[in-house]
């Protein structure tokens, strides 16, 4: 493994340096049919699950075949995507916000060969490489975070929980039988770098034990004031601690009942780890949305306070998700999002129909907004 | 023969959905064979070791990654996230495994030529594993060593004309929906403004000067496909001010069942024949529509542009001609003080190059305020809560408007300022006592 220089000279870092050029400009990547018809599109239609047509006022059409994909993608896989796009789409493609791959062609005859090519490619274990779907009143790809593959604060894995869930919900990726679209999102700790808090169903990793304190190393590994300042509930205070050998060291103490298990202290201070095999697991949230359609955007609500991590396929979690999806599919009106359905029938009915136990953990007790979520009327359902 | 046994991960190699485990194994095998004689600049078996450490996490139920440390490229305070394995002796191939964020092109359109160049670079100088894309929108390069950071950055800039994205207390790489490139509903060119602001604010993107992260996201219409309203400090949501354009013939075609409702989105179930009264008129949140004698009427001033009728009948209804965007401020995920949705600060603004009005009357005054008053790790939405919506009006100079609230306040505890009250607060107690005994 010989070092190959790019041309960068560590002794003269500023020599011939290129900075602040930003991303490549979007329009150099447009397929010709997009470049020609941008801003001129008249309408679209979903011809079948995963296949869209957009029709322009010029008479041009663009057909899009949408394929699911893991957001974690090897260069070998990307090269295979490129091979497909070279073969069918003159070397153009795009990705969606939800990690789907979109292959675009400019005539209807090109759709079926492209689709068949995508569906014919399978991995060794039989998984599709490019499942076609993710459109309309169904489930599309689950957006997610890094999880155990590459992050220091996760309470669960992201890629694995998503794979397990999409295997269970797969029929709804390739079908459009639901009352409306149902967006599932995954974040592996409550910092939610994936911003799942407005999803129809959110899978959230959650810690339940306060940080352990590595007193001997606290002052060596950390800026103690930063760890104290990082705590959103002011649960951390400076403390002098006597080690077993009698030596007194600077450290911190944690007011444990105030800990909300966010891990912000651990981000600032590696001597405060909080991951735990039984403490960590999954919270399920439901009923959020970002669209302004019919009703205003909504936050997801916590409907299951805790499900243990059950590697490698999280069966209790996927069973519960499936129950929510089936109850919604059976009971909601056409166009009704999951949260709109729950509000119409009442959350008391939601728990009944989904067979989820309502526990005290689901009643908000965090600061001001909590009060506004309690029932302040005599109207409720028996 | 795999370097590490992975019995738990192997169970994720079946089922219909693509398996990330199989994909990582594919890359591990490709690196082991090295048929193209790539001069790998980080350990050739890093993908094997990544599977090994992930298997250990599946066994332990805990992560094996340590946080960051300060790594980056010279002169930038973002774009690289340091990452170290906490079992480096067992998994030396991923002992140092830093992430690089690469600023994605607006709209996420690509040519295969560009992607192949990206692949060649990352196969040689990194793990060959990516995220297409990260949550914020960047292309994520997953895993390399410290010496390769500058080398990768150099090749990105010199050979691919491509820069890093944002991380830390910076402007994060802005992102947008597909927009007018391939959507009939987009009320402005999301790609154009996304790219323009990304390039304009490169300094803010690369050099941390903010209290915390700051995000722009651009949704072309109120359907909000990039979720700007839920997760960006400034959310640009396309909208319009005039009449929804109606093609009455096409409305009739929907009523007659010639066109599928909602662009065919409900084709997977028999919902019965399309009923315009039940599915459109009765679901309109403002009740501003009626369908009588084969004619659809919309009372435009009462419409709140929720998109439902347009979504249901895309061939008959289209957004109007007087288009622009609404700007909402302060959205964020729950940490630290609970989730916040964006709050409407600009009901309507035109979105026209060079976007001076947006930059000078919205973005920059808000940044000045937040950089002056924001505490460490305080998002804009939290500052708005702490200092009040009035303060946001004060720093931007926008006039208060009932559109900015869901309802007026329910408490009368108004913090009147001295200059708002006739005569000010300075009074003479002796003059008062002349008329009021002690």
PDB file of N, CA, C and O in Angstrom, chain B residues 41 53 56 80 172 221 266 274 293 331 375 378 416:
ATOM      1  N   UNK B  41      -5.447   3.270  -0.623  1.00  0.00           N
ATOM      2  CA  UNK B  41      -4.720   4.159   0.278  1.00  0.00           C
ATOM      3  C   UNK B  41      -5.136   3.968   1.740  1.00  0.00           C
ATOM      4  O   UNK B  41      -4.558   4.580   2.630  1.00  0.00           O
ATOM      5  N   UNK B  53     -16.899  -5.322  13.169  1.00  0.00           N
ATOM      6  CA  UNK B  53     -17.252  -4.457  14.298  1.00  0.00           C
ATOM      7  C   UNK B  53     -18.780  -4.317  14.395  1.00  0.00           C
ATOM      8  O   UNK B  53     -19.338  -4.244  15.493  1.00  0.00           O
ATOM      9  N   UNK B  56     -20.089  -7.323  16.111  1.00  0.00           N
ATOM     10  CA  UNK B  56     -19.843  -7.232  17.551  1.00  0.00           C
ATOM     11  C   UNK B  56     -20.911  -6.353  18.221  1.00  0.00           C
ATOM     12  O   UNK B  56     -21.374  -6.652  19.323  1.00  0.00           O
ATOM     13  N   UNK B  80     -15.965  17.260   7.708  1.00  0.00           N
ATOM     14  CA  UNK B  80     -15.332  15.997   8.098  1.00  0.00           C
ATOM     15  C   UNK B  80     -15.778  15.668   9.513  1.00  0.00           C
ATOM     16  O   UNK B  80     -15.800  16.548  10.375  1.00  0.00           O
ATOM     17  N   UNK B 172     -25.473  24.222   7.134  1.00  0.00           N
ATOM     18  CA  UNK B 172     -25.405  22.878   6.578  1.00  0.00           C
ATOM     19  C   UNK B 172     -25.771  22.935   5.097  1.00  0.00           C
ATOM     20  O   UNK B 172     -26.492  23.834   4.660  1.00  0.00           O
ATOM     21  N   UNK B 221     -43.640  23.473  -3.247  1.00  0.00           N
ATOM     22  CA  UNK B 221     -45.076  23.676  -3.019  1.00  0.00           C
ATOM     23  C   UNK B 221     -45.426  23.205  -1.609  1.00  0.00           C
ATOM     24  O   UNK B 221     -44.592  22.595  -0.931  1.00  0.00           O
ATOM     25  N   UNK B 266     -53.931   5.825  -5.957  1.00  0.00           N
ATOM     26  CA  UNK B 266     -54.760   4.904  -5.161  1.00  0.00           C
ATOM     27  C   UNK B 266     -55.153   3.654  -5.931  1.00  0.00           C
ATOM     28  O   UNK B 266     -56.118   2.974  -5.572  1.00  0.00           O
ATOM     29  N   UNK B 274     -65.017   7.616  -8.607  1.00  0.00           N
ATOM     30  CA  UNK B 274     -64.609   8.921  -8.081  1.00  0.00           C
ATOM     31  C   UNK B 274     -65.833   9.786  -7.783  1.00  0.00           C
ATOM     32  O   UNK B 274     -66.734   9.912  -8.606  1.00  0.00           O
ATOM     33  N   UNK B 293     -73.703  21.912 -11.595  1.00  0.00           N
ATOM     34  CA  UNK B 293     -74.002  21.933 -13.029  1.00  0.00           C
ATOM     35  C   UNK B 293     -72.748  21.701 -13.867  1.00  0.00           C
ATOM     36  O   UNK B 293     -72.490  22.409 -14.850  1.00  0.00           O
ATOM     37  N   UNK B 331     -37.683  25.756  12.538  1.00  0.00           N
ATOM     38  CA  UNK B 331     -37.991  24.330  12.694  1.00  0.00           C
ATOM     39  C   UNK B 331     -36.749  23.569  13.139  1.00  0.00           C
ATOM     40  O   UNK B 331     -35.621  23.944  12.819  1.00  0.00           O
ATOM     41  N   UNK B 375     -27.221  31.450  22.294  1.00  0.00           N
ATOM     42  CA  UNK B 375     -26.263  30.784  23.184  1.00  0.00           C
ATOM     43  C   UNK B 375     -25.625  29.620  22.441  1.00  0.00           C
ATOM     44  O   UNK B 375     -26.156  29.156  21.432  1.00  0.00           O
ATOM     45  N   UNK B 378     -27.678  26.730  20.644  1.00  0.00           N
ATOM     46  CA  UNK B 378     -29.077  27.145  20.617  1.00  0.00           C
ATOM     47  C   UNK B 378     -29.508  27.347  19.169  1.00  0.00           C
ATOM     48  O   UNK B 378     -28.941  28.187  18.467  1.00  0.00           O
ATOM     49  N   UNK B 416     -45.300  45.913  27.541  1.00  0.00           N
ATOM     50  CA  UNK B 416     -45.265  47.214  26.879  1.00  0.00           C
ATOM     51  C   UNK B 416     -43.896  47.829  27.036  1.00  0.00           C
ATOM     52  O   UNK B 416     -43.314  47.797  28.113  1.00  0.00           O
TER      53      UNK B 416
END
